[in-house]
Amino acid sequence: MQTKEILALIKNLRDFKGSEDEFWSEYLKGVCLLTKSQFSLAINLKNNTYEIMGKYEIEQTQLEEVLKDSKDSISRALENGFSYEPVRYSWAKNRRSYVVFFTLESLEDKKIVALMVEKESSSVFNEIVLRTQLISDVYLSYKNNLLKNTKHSVDVVSQVSEESSKDLKNVLEIVSMMTKQNSFLLACMTLVNELSVRFDATTVNIGWEEDGYVKPIAISHLEKFDKNTDIIHKLEAVFEESYDQNEEIIFPDNQAKSTIVYAHNVYFRDKNLSHLVSLPLRVENDSV
């Protein structure tokens, strides 16, 4: 894999959506590939104590030895952005290796990455140090994007919960009002009027099946209506189109589906509506 490709993979972690543990696993692996390091580890410094956030290709005993021998180098890295020192570890593969420390931009505490590279030449070594500086802001970008996404999620959940609570309140209030009515027709009138007002609908209608035909029995804000008018006949056709197919119809959304929506289209145009929704009322899965 080319250096540019590895660099791009690491920088893509700015928009990483996974957990912090998953981030460090990918980031530290990328650091090793980019710098040809024998190992890499991420350190969090808080109240003069070291916390290991992630590690790659290093044993626990080796890690402890690195931290024990590198306090001065870590201090220099905090001051200058990076530092390095020759290795003194028996387990190092090459005696010309150096441990490099570089700081990460962070929202909280102080964070440093440690890695071990061979110093083949000054120019190659300087290029490696430069590469570490190119990826020092990736963690900060990841955290910022994670916070934005979390805030958005919290806002959405809060909004949904608020809407759900409002819907439940509407349901309970409408049901309570309906049960206080002393006739089926008055209960239906209460339902259509309340739905119309609470959900800002142009009109709400209830139809009821009788002898194979669905007839309108309640229309919002109308105590009486002429059942022989053209618009009422078109409304009956809307009822029957939903009743016969026994499915909810949302027009114009349902146009692209196999559902028959001819009557809905006619009524939709004649009433100059923005949306038309038909919901079958069911008893034991049968429309009524």
GROMACS .gro file of N, CA and C in nm, residues 75-199:
model
  375
   75SER      N    1   0.758   1.457   2.845
   75SER     CA    2   0.753   1.599   2.883
   75SER      C    3   0.799   1.688   2.769
   76ARG      N    4   0.905   1.648   2.699
   76ARG     CA    5   0.953   1.726   2.585
   76ARG      C    6   0.850   1.727   2.472
   77ALA      N    7   0.784   1.613   2.453
   77ALA     CA    8   0.682   1.605   2.348
   77ALA      C    9   0.566   1.700   2.378
   78LEU      N   10   0.529   1.711   2.504
   78LEU     CA   11   0.421   1.802   2.542
   78LEU      C   12   0.459   1.947   2.515
   79GLU      N   13   0.588   1.978   2.527
   79GLU     CA   14   0.635   2.115   2.503
   79GLU      C   15   0.652   2.145   2.355
   80ASN      N   16   0.705   2.049   2.279
   80ASN     CA   17   0.744   2.075   2.140
   80ASN      C   18   0.653   2.013   2.035
   81GLY      N   19   0.560   1.925   2.078
   81GLY     CA   20   0.474   1.856   1.982
   81GLY      C   21   0.525   1.718   1.948
   82PHE      N   22   0.658   1.697   1.963
   82PHE     CA   23   0.715   1.564   1.941
   82PHE      C   24   0.850   1.555   2.011
   83SER      N   25   0.897   1.433   2.031
   83SER     CA   26   1.031   1.409   2.085
   83SER      C   27   1.072   1.268   2.046
   84TYR      N   28   1.200   1.236   2.064
   84TYR     CA   29   1.246   1.100   2.034
   84TYR      C   30   1.370   1.069   2.115
   85GLU      N   31   1.397   0.943   2.133
   85GLU     CA   32   1.514   0.897   2.207
   85GLU      C   33   1.555   0.760   2.157
   86PRO      N   34   1.682   0.725   2.164
   86PRO     CA   35   1.727   0.591   2.121
   86PRO      C   36   1.674   0.486   2.217
   87VAL      N   37   1.643   0.370   2.165
   87VAL     CA   38   1.587   0.264   2.248
   87VAL      C   39   1.695   0.196   2.328
   88ARG      N   40   1.654   0.144   2.445
   88ARG     CA   41   1.746   0.070   2.532
   88ARG      C   42   1.684  -0.063   2.571
   89TYR      N   43   1.595  -0.112   2.486
   89TYR     CA   44   1.519  -0.232   2.523
   89TYR      C   45   1.584  -0.356   2.461
   90SER      N   46   1.594  -0.461   2.541
   90SER     CA   47   1.653  -0.587   2.492
   90SER      C   48   1.568  -0.651   2.384
   91TRP      N   49   1.437  -0.619   2.384
   91TRP     CA   50   1.347  -0.680   2.287
   91TRP      C   51   1.338  -0.603   2.155
   92ALA      N   52   1.407  -0.490   2.145
   92ALA     CA   53   1.406  -0.413   2.020
   92ALA      C   54   1.476  -0.491   1.909
   93LYS      N   55   1.415  -0.493   1.793
   93LYS     CA   56   1.470  -0.570   1.682
   93LYS      C   57   1.596  -0.507   1.624
   94ASN      N   58   1.608  -0.376   1.637
   94ASN     CA   59   1.721  -0.306   1.576
   94ASN      C   60   1.775  -0.204   1.676
   95ARG      N   61   1.904  -0.209   1.701
   95ARG     CA   62   1.965  -0.118   1.798
   95ARG      C   63   1.969   0.027   1.749
   96ARG      N   64   1.944   0.047   1.623
   96ARG     CA   65   1.940   0.184   1.570
   96ARG      C   66   1.798   0.242   1.576
   97SER      N   67   1.713   0.176   1.648
   97SER     CA   68   1.574   0.221   1.657
   97SER      C   69   1.558   0.335   1.758
   98TYR      N   70   1.457   0.415   1.733
   98TYR     CA   71   1.424   0.527   1.820
   98TYR      C   72   1.276   0.519   1.857
   99VAL      N   73   1.247   0.559   1.980
   99VAL     CA   74   1.107   0.576   2.019
   99VAL      C   75   1.068   0.721   1.993
  100VAL      N   76   0.960   0.739   1.918
  100VAL     CA   77   0.912   0.872   1.884
  100VAL      C   78   0.780   0.896   1.955
  101PHE      N   79   0.767   1.015   2.014
  101PHE     CA   80   0.643   1.055   2.079
  101PHE      C   81   0.588   1.177   2.007
  102PHE      N   82   0.459   1.178   1.979
  102PHE     CA   83   0.399   1.301   1.925
  102PHE      C   84   0.262   1.324   1.989
  103THR      N   85   0.233   1.451   2.011
  103THR     CA   86   0.109   1.486   2.081
  103THR      C   87  -0.008   1.489   1.983
  104LEU      N   88  -0.124   1.464   2.037
  104LEU     CA   89  -0.248   1.469   1.960
  104LEU      C   90  -0.330   1.590   2.002
  105GLU      N   91  -0.392   1.654   1.907
  105GLU     CA   92  -0.487   1.760   1.941
  105GLU      C   93  -0.608   1.695   2.007
  106SER      N   94  -0.654   1.755   2.116
  106SER     CA   95  -0.759   1.691   2.193
  106SER      C   96  -0.847   1.794   2.261
  107LEU      N   97  -0.973   1.754   2.290
  107LEU     CA   98  -1.067   1.841   2.359
  107LEU      C   99  -1.038   1.845   2.509
  108GLU      N  100  -0.989   1.734   2.563
  108GLU     CA  101  -0.966   1.726   2.707
  108GLU      C  102  -0.838   1.646   2.734
  109ASP      N  103  -0.779   1.671   2.851
  109ASP     CA  104  -0.655   1.605   2.893
  109ASP      C  105  -0.545   1.623   2.787
  110LYS      N  106  -0.438   1.548   2.802
  110LYS     CA  107  -0.327   1.553   2.706
  110LYS      C  108  -0.304   1.412   2.654
  111LYS      N  109  -0.290   1.401   2.525
  111LYS     CA  110  -0.279   1.267   2.463
  111LYS      C  111  -0.153   1.260   2.376
  112ILE      N  112  -0.086   1.147   2.386
  112ILE     CA  113   0.040   1.127   2.313
  112ILE      C  114   0.039   0.988   2.251
  113VAL      N  115   0.098   0.979   2.132
  113VAL     CA  116   0.118   0.849   2.067
  113VAL      C  117   0.268   0.818   2.069
  114ALA      N  118   0.301   0.695   2.104
  114ALA     CA  119   0.442   0.649   2.103
  114ALA      C  120   0.458   0.541   1.997
  115LEU      N  121   0.570   0.546   1.927
  115LEU     CA  122   0.600   0.444   1.826
  115LEU      C  123   0.750   0.423   1.818
  116MET      N  124   0.793   0.317   1.756
  116MET     CA  125   0.936   0.286   1.747
  116MET      C  126   0.976   0.262   1.602
  117VAL      N  127   1.073   0.341   1.554
  117VAL     CA  128   1.115   0.331   1.414
  117VAL      C  129   1.267   0.322   1.405
  118GLU      N  130   1.312   0.270   1.294
  118GLU     CA  131   1.456   0.262   1.269
  118GLU      C  132   1.503   0.394   1.209
  119LYS      N  133   1.620   0.439   1.254
  119LYS     CA  134   1.678   0.562   1.199
  119LYS      C  135   1.781   0.526   1.093
  120GLU      N  136   1.727   0.498   0.972
  120GLU     CA  137   1.814   0.459   0.862
  120GLU      C  138   1.899   0.576   0.816
  121SER      N  139   1.839   0.694   0.814
  121SER     CA  140   1.911   0.817   0.776
  121SER      C  141   1.834   0.935   0.834
  122SER      N  142   1.899   1.049   0.842
  122SER     CA  143   1.834   1.168   0.898
  122SER      C  144   1.715   1.211   0.815
  123SER      N  145   1.727   1.203   0.682
  123SER     CA  146   1.620   1.248   0.594
  123SER      C  147   1.496   1.160   0.609
  124VAL      N  148   1.518   1.027   0.613
  124VAL     CA  149   1.406   0.934   0.629
  124VAL      C  150   1.340   0.954   0.765
  125PHE      N  151   1.423   0.972   0.867
  125PHE     CA  152   1.371   0.991   1.002
  125PHE      C  153   1.289   1.120   1.012
  126ASN      N  154   1.339   1.227   0.952
  126ASN     CA  155   1.267   1.355   0.952
  126ASN      C  156   1.133   1.343   0.881
  127GLU      N  157   1.130   1.265   0.774
  127GLU     CA  158   1.005   1.246   0.701
  127GLU      C  159   0.902   1.172   0.788
  128ILE      N  160   0.949   1.075   0.865
  128ILE     CA  161   0.860   1.001   0.955
  128ILE      C  162   0.799   1.095   1.059
  129VAL      N  163   0.884   1.181   1.117
  129VAL     CA  164   0.834   1.278   1.215
  129VAL      C  165   0.731   1.371   1.151
  130LEU      N  166   0.757   1.413   1.027
  130LEU     CA  167   0.663   1.498   0.955
  130LEU      C  168   0.529   1.428   0.935
  131ARG      N  169   0.533   1.299   0.904
  131ARG     CA  170   0.410   1.223   0.884
  131ARG      C  171   0.325   1.220   1.011
  132THR      N  172   0.393   1.211   1.126
  132THR     CA  173   0.316   1.209   1.251
  132THR      C  174   0.242   1.341   1.272
  133GLN      N  175   0.302   1.450   1.226
  133GLN     CA  176   0.236   1.579   1.243
  133GLN      C  177   0.114   1.593   1.152
  134LEU      N  178   0.118   1.523   1.039
  134LEU     CA  179   0.006   1.529   0.946
  134LEU      C  180  -0.119   1.459   0.997
  135ILE      N  181  -0.099   1.369   1.095
  135ILE     CA  182  -0.214   1.292   1.145
  135ILE      C  183  -0.244   1.322   1.292
  136SER      N  184  -0.184   1.429   1.345
  136SER     CA  185  -0.201   1.460   1.487
  136SER      C  186  -0.339   1.518   1.520
  137ASP      N  187  -0.412   1.564   1.418
  137ASP     CA  188  -0.544   1.625   1.444
  137ASP      C  189  -0.660   1.530   1.416
  138VAL      N  190  -0.631   1.406   1.373
  138VAL     CA  191  -0.736   1.312   1.334
  138VAL      C  192  -0.827   1.279   1.453
  139TYR      N  193  -0.766   1.257   1.569
  139TYR     CA  194  -0.846   1.221   1.687
  139TYR      C  195  -0.942   1.334   1.726
  140LEU      N  196  -0.895   1.458   1.721
  140LEU     CA  197  -0.979   1.572   1.756
  140LEU      C  198  -1.099   1.582   1.660
  141SER      N  199  -1.073   1.563   1.531
  141SER     CA  200  -1.182   1.566   1.433
  141SER      C  201  -1.282   1.455   1.458
  142TYR      N  202  -1.231   1.337   1.490
  142TYR     CA  203  -1.319   1.223   1.522
  142TYR      C  204  -1.410   1.255   1.640
  143LYS      N  205  -1.352   1.311   1.748
  143LYS     CA  206  -1.430   1.343   1.867
  143LYS      C  207  -1.532   1.452   1.841
  144ASN      N  208  -1.493   1.553   1.765
  144ASN     CA  209  -1.585   1.662   1.732
  144ASN      C  210  -1.704   1.612   1.652
  145ASN      N  211  -1.676   1.529   1.550
  145ASN     CA  212  -1.784   1.474   1.468
  145ASN      C  213  -1.873   1.381   1.550
  146LEU      N  214  -1.812   1.305   1.641
  146LEU     CA  215  -1.889   1.215   1.726
  146LEU      C  216  -1.983   1.295   1.817
  147LEU      N  217  -1.934   1.406   1.870
  147LEU     CA  218  -2.017   1.491   1.957
  147LEU      C  219  -2.131   1.553   1.880
  148LYS      N  220  -2.103   1.596   1.757
  148LYS     CA  221  -2.209   1.654   1.673
  148LYS      C  222  -2.317   1.551   1.645
  149ASN      N  223  -2.275   1.429   1.608
  149ASN     CA  224  -2.371   1.323   1.578
  149ASN      C  225  -2.451   1.285   1.701
  150THR      N  226  -2.382   1.279   1.818
  150THR     CA  227  -2.451   1.244   1.943
  150THR      C  228  -2.552   1.351   1.979
  151LYS      N  229  -2.514   1.477   1.964
  151LYS     CA  230  -2.606   1.587   1.995
  151LYS      C  231  -2.727   1.582   1.904
  152HIS      N  232  -2.701   1.554   1.775
  152HIS     CA  233  -2.812   1.544   1.680
  152HIS      C  234  -2.904   1.429   1.719
  153SER      N  235  -2.845   1.314   1.758
  153SER     CA  236  -2.925   1.199   1.798
  153SER      C  237  -3.009   1.231   1.920
  154VAL      N  238  -2.947   1.301   2.017
  154VAL     CA  239  -3.020   1.337   2.138
  154VAL      C  240  -3.135   1.430   2.105
  155ASP      N  241  -3.108   1.527   2.017
  155ASP     CA  242  -3.213   1.620   1.976
  155ASP      C  243  -3.327   1.547   1.908
  156VAL      N  244  -3.294   1.452   1.820
  156VAL     CA  245  -3.397   1.378   1.748
  156VAL      C  246  -3.479   1.293   1.844
  157VAL      N  247  -3.410   1.220   1.934
  157VAL     CA  248  -3.480   1.136   2.030
  157VAL      C  249  -3.570   1.220   2.119
  158SER      N  250  -3.519   1.336   2.161
  158SER     CA  251  -3.598   1.424   2.245
  158SER      C  252  -3.722   1.471   2.171
  159GLN      N  253  -3.704   1.506   2.042
  159GLN     CA  254  -3.816   1.552   1.962
  159GLN      C  255  -3.919   1.441   1.942
  160VAL      N  256  -3.870   1.319   1.912
  160VAL     CA  257  -3.961   1.206   1.892
  160VAL      C  258  -4.038   1.176   2.020
  161SER      N  259  -3.967   1.179   2.134
  161SER     CA  260  -4.033   1.151   2.261
  161SER      C  261  -4.140   1.255   2.291
  162GLU      N  262  -4.109   1.380   2.260
  162GLU     CA  263  -4.205   1.487   2.283
  162GLU      C  264  -4.328   1.470   2.195
  163GLU      N  265  -4.304   1.436   2.067
  163GLU     CA  266  -4.415   1.414   1.975
  163GLU      C  267  -4.499   1.294   2.017
  164SER      N  268  -4.431   1.185   2.060
  164SER     CA  269  -4.503   1.066   2.104
  164SER      C  270  -4.590   1.097   2.224
  165SER      N  271  -4.536   1.175   2.317
  165SER     CA  272  -4.612   1.213   2.435
  165SER      C  273  -4.734   1.295   2.398
  166LYS      N  274  -4.716   1.385   2.303
  166LYS     CA  275  -4.827   1.469   2.257
  166LYS      C  276  -4.934   1.384   2.189
  167ASP      N  277  -4.891   1.287   2.106
  167ASP     CA  278  -4.986   1.199   2.037
  167ASP      C  279  -5.066   1.117   2.137
  168LEU      N  280  -4.997   1.063   2.237
  168LEU     CA  281  -5.066   0.983   2.338
  168LEU      C  282  -5.168   1.067   2.413
  169LYS      N  283  -5.130   1.188   2.446
  169LYS     CA  284  -5.222   1.280   2.515
  169LYS      C  285  -5.346   1.305   2.430
  170ASN      N  286  -5.326   1.325   2.297
  170ASN     CA  287  -5.439   1.346   2.207
  170ASN      C  288  -5.531   1.224   2.203
  171VAL      N  289  -5.470   1.105   2.194
  171VAL     CA  290  -5.549   0.982   2.189
  171VAL      C  291  -5.636   0.967   2.313
  172LEU      N  292  -5.574   0.985   2.430
  172LEU     CA  293  -5.647   0.968   2.556
  172LEU      C  294  -5.760   1.070   2.569
  173GLU      N  295  -5.732   1.192   2.530
  173GLU     CA  296  -5.835   1.297   2.541
  173GLU      C  297  -5.951   1.271   2.446
  174ILE      N  298  -5.920   1.230   2.322
  174ILE     CA  299  -6.026   1.204   2.224
  174ILE      C  300  -6.110   1.085   2.265
  175VAL      N  301  -6.045   0.976   2.310
  175VAL     CA  302  -6.119   0.858   2.354
  175VAL      C  303  -6.210   0.893   2.472
  176SER      N  304  -6.158   0.972   2.563
  176SER     CA  305  -6.239   1.013   2.679
  176SER      C  306  -6.362   1.091   2.634
  177MET      N  307  -6.343   1.181   2.539
  177MET     CA  308  -6.456   1.260   2.488
  177MET      C  309  -6.557   1.173   2.416
  178MET      N  310  -6.508   1.072   2.340
  178MET     CA  311  -6.599   0.985   2.265
  178MET      C  312  -6.684   0.897   2.357
  179THR      N  313  -6.621   0.847   2.464
  179THR     CA  314  -6.695   0.756   2.553
  179THR      C  315  -6.804   0.828   2.631
  180LYS      N  316  -6.795   0.959   2.635
  180LYS     CA  317  -6.899   1.036   2.705
  180LYS      C  318  -7.023   1.060   2.619
  181GLN      N  319  -7.013   1.027   2.489
  181GLN     CA  320  -7.128   1.048   2.400
  181GLN      C  321  -7.227   0.932   2.416
  182ASN      N  322  -7.354   0.965   2.400
  182ASN     CA  323  -7.458   0.862   2.423
  182ASN      C  324  -7.510   0.799   2.295
  183SER      N  325  -7.439   0.822   2.183
  183SER     CA  326  -7.478   0.755   2.059
  183SER      C  327  -7.357   0.736   1.970
  184PHE      N  328  -7.368   0.635   1.882
  184PHE     CA  329  -7.259   0.604   1.788
  184PHE      C  330  -7.230   0.724   1.698
  185LEU      N  331  -7.335   0.789   1.649
  185LEU     CA  332  -7.317   0.901   1.557
  185LEU      C  333  -7.247   1.018   1.625
  186LEU      N  334  -7.286   1.048   1.749
  186LEU     CA  335  -7.221   1.158   1.821
  186LEU      C  336  -7.073   1.125   1.851
  187ALA      N  337  -7.046   0.999   1.880
  187ALA     CA  338  -6.907   0.958   1.902
  187ALA      C  339  -6.824   0.977   1.775
  188CYS      N  340  -6.883   0.941   1.661
  188CYS     CA  341  -6.814   0.960   1.531
  188CYS      C  342  -6.793   1.108   1.502
  189MET      N  343  -6.893   1.192   1.530
  189MET     CA  344  -6.880   1.335   1.507
  189MET      C  345  -6.770   1.394   1.595
  190THR      N  346  -6.764   1.349   1.720
  190THR     CA  347  -6.657   1.395   1.811
  190THR      C  348  -6.520   1.357   1.755
  191LEU      N  349  -6.510   1.235   1.706
  191LEU     CA  350  -6.382   1.187   1.654
  191LEU      C  351  -6.335   1.270   1.534
  192VAL      N  352  -6.421   1.290   1.435
  192VAL     CA  353  -6.377   1.363   1.315
  192VAL      C  354  -6.346   1.509   1.345
  193ASN      N  355  -6.425   1.571   1.433
  193ASN     CA  356  -6.401   1.712   1.466
  193ASN      C  357  -6.270   1.730   1.542
  194GLU      N  358  -6.245   1.642   1.637
  194GLU     CA  359  -6.123   1.653   1.716
  194GLU      C  360  -5.999   1.623   1.632
  195LEU      N  361  -6.006   1.523   1.547
  195LEU     CA  362  -5.892   1.492   1.460
  195LEU      C  363  -5.862   1.609   1.366
  196SER      N  364  -5.965   1.670   1.314
  196SER     CA  365  -5.949   1.782   1.222
  196SER      C  366  -5.879   1.899   1.289
  197VAL      N  367  -5.923   1.930   1.411
  197VAL     CA  368  -5.867   2.045   1.483
  197VAL      C  369  -5.724   2.017   1.530
  198ARG      N  370  -5.706   1.900   1.592
  198ARG     CA  371  -5.576   1.870   1.654
  198ARG      C  372  -5.466   1.845   1.552
  199PHE      N  373  -5.500   1.796   1.433
  199PHE     CA  374  -5.399   1.766   1.332
  199PHE      C  375  -5.409   1.856   1.210
   0.00000   0.00000   0.00000
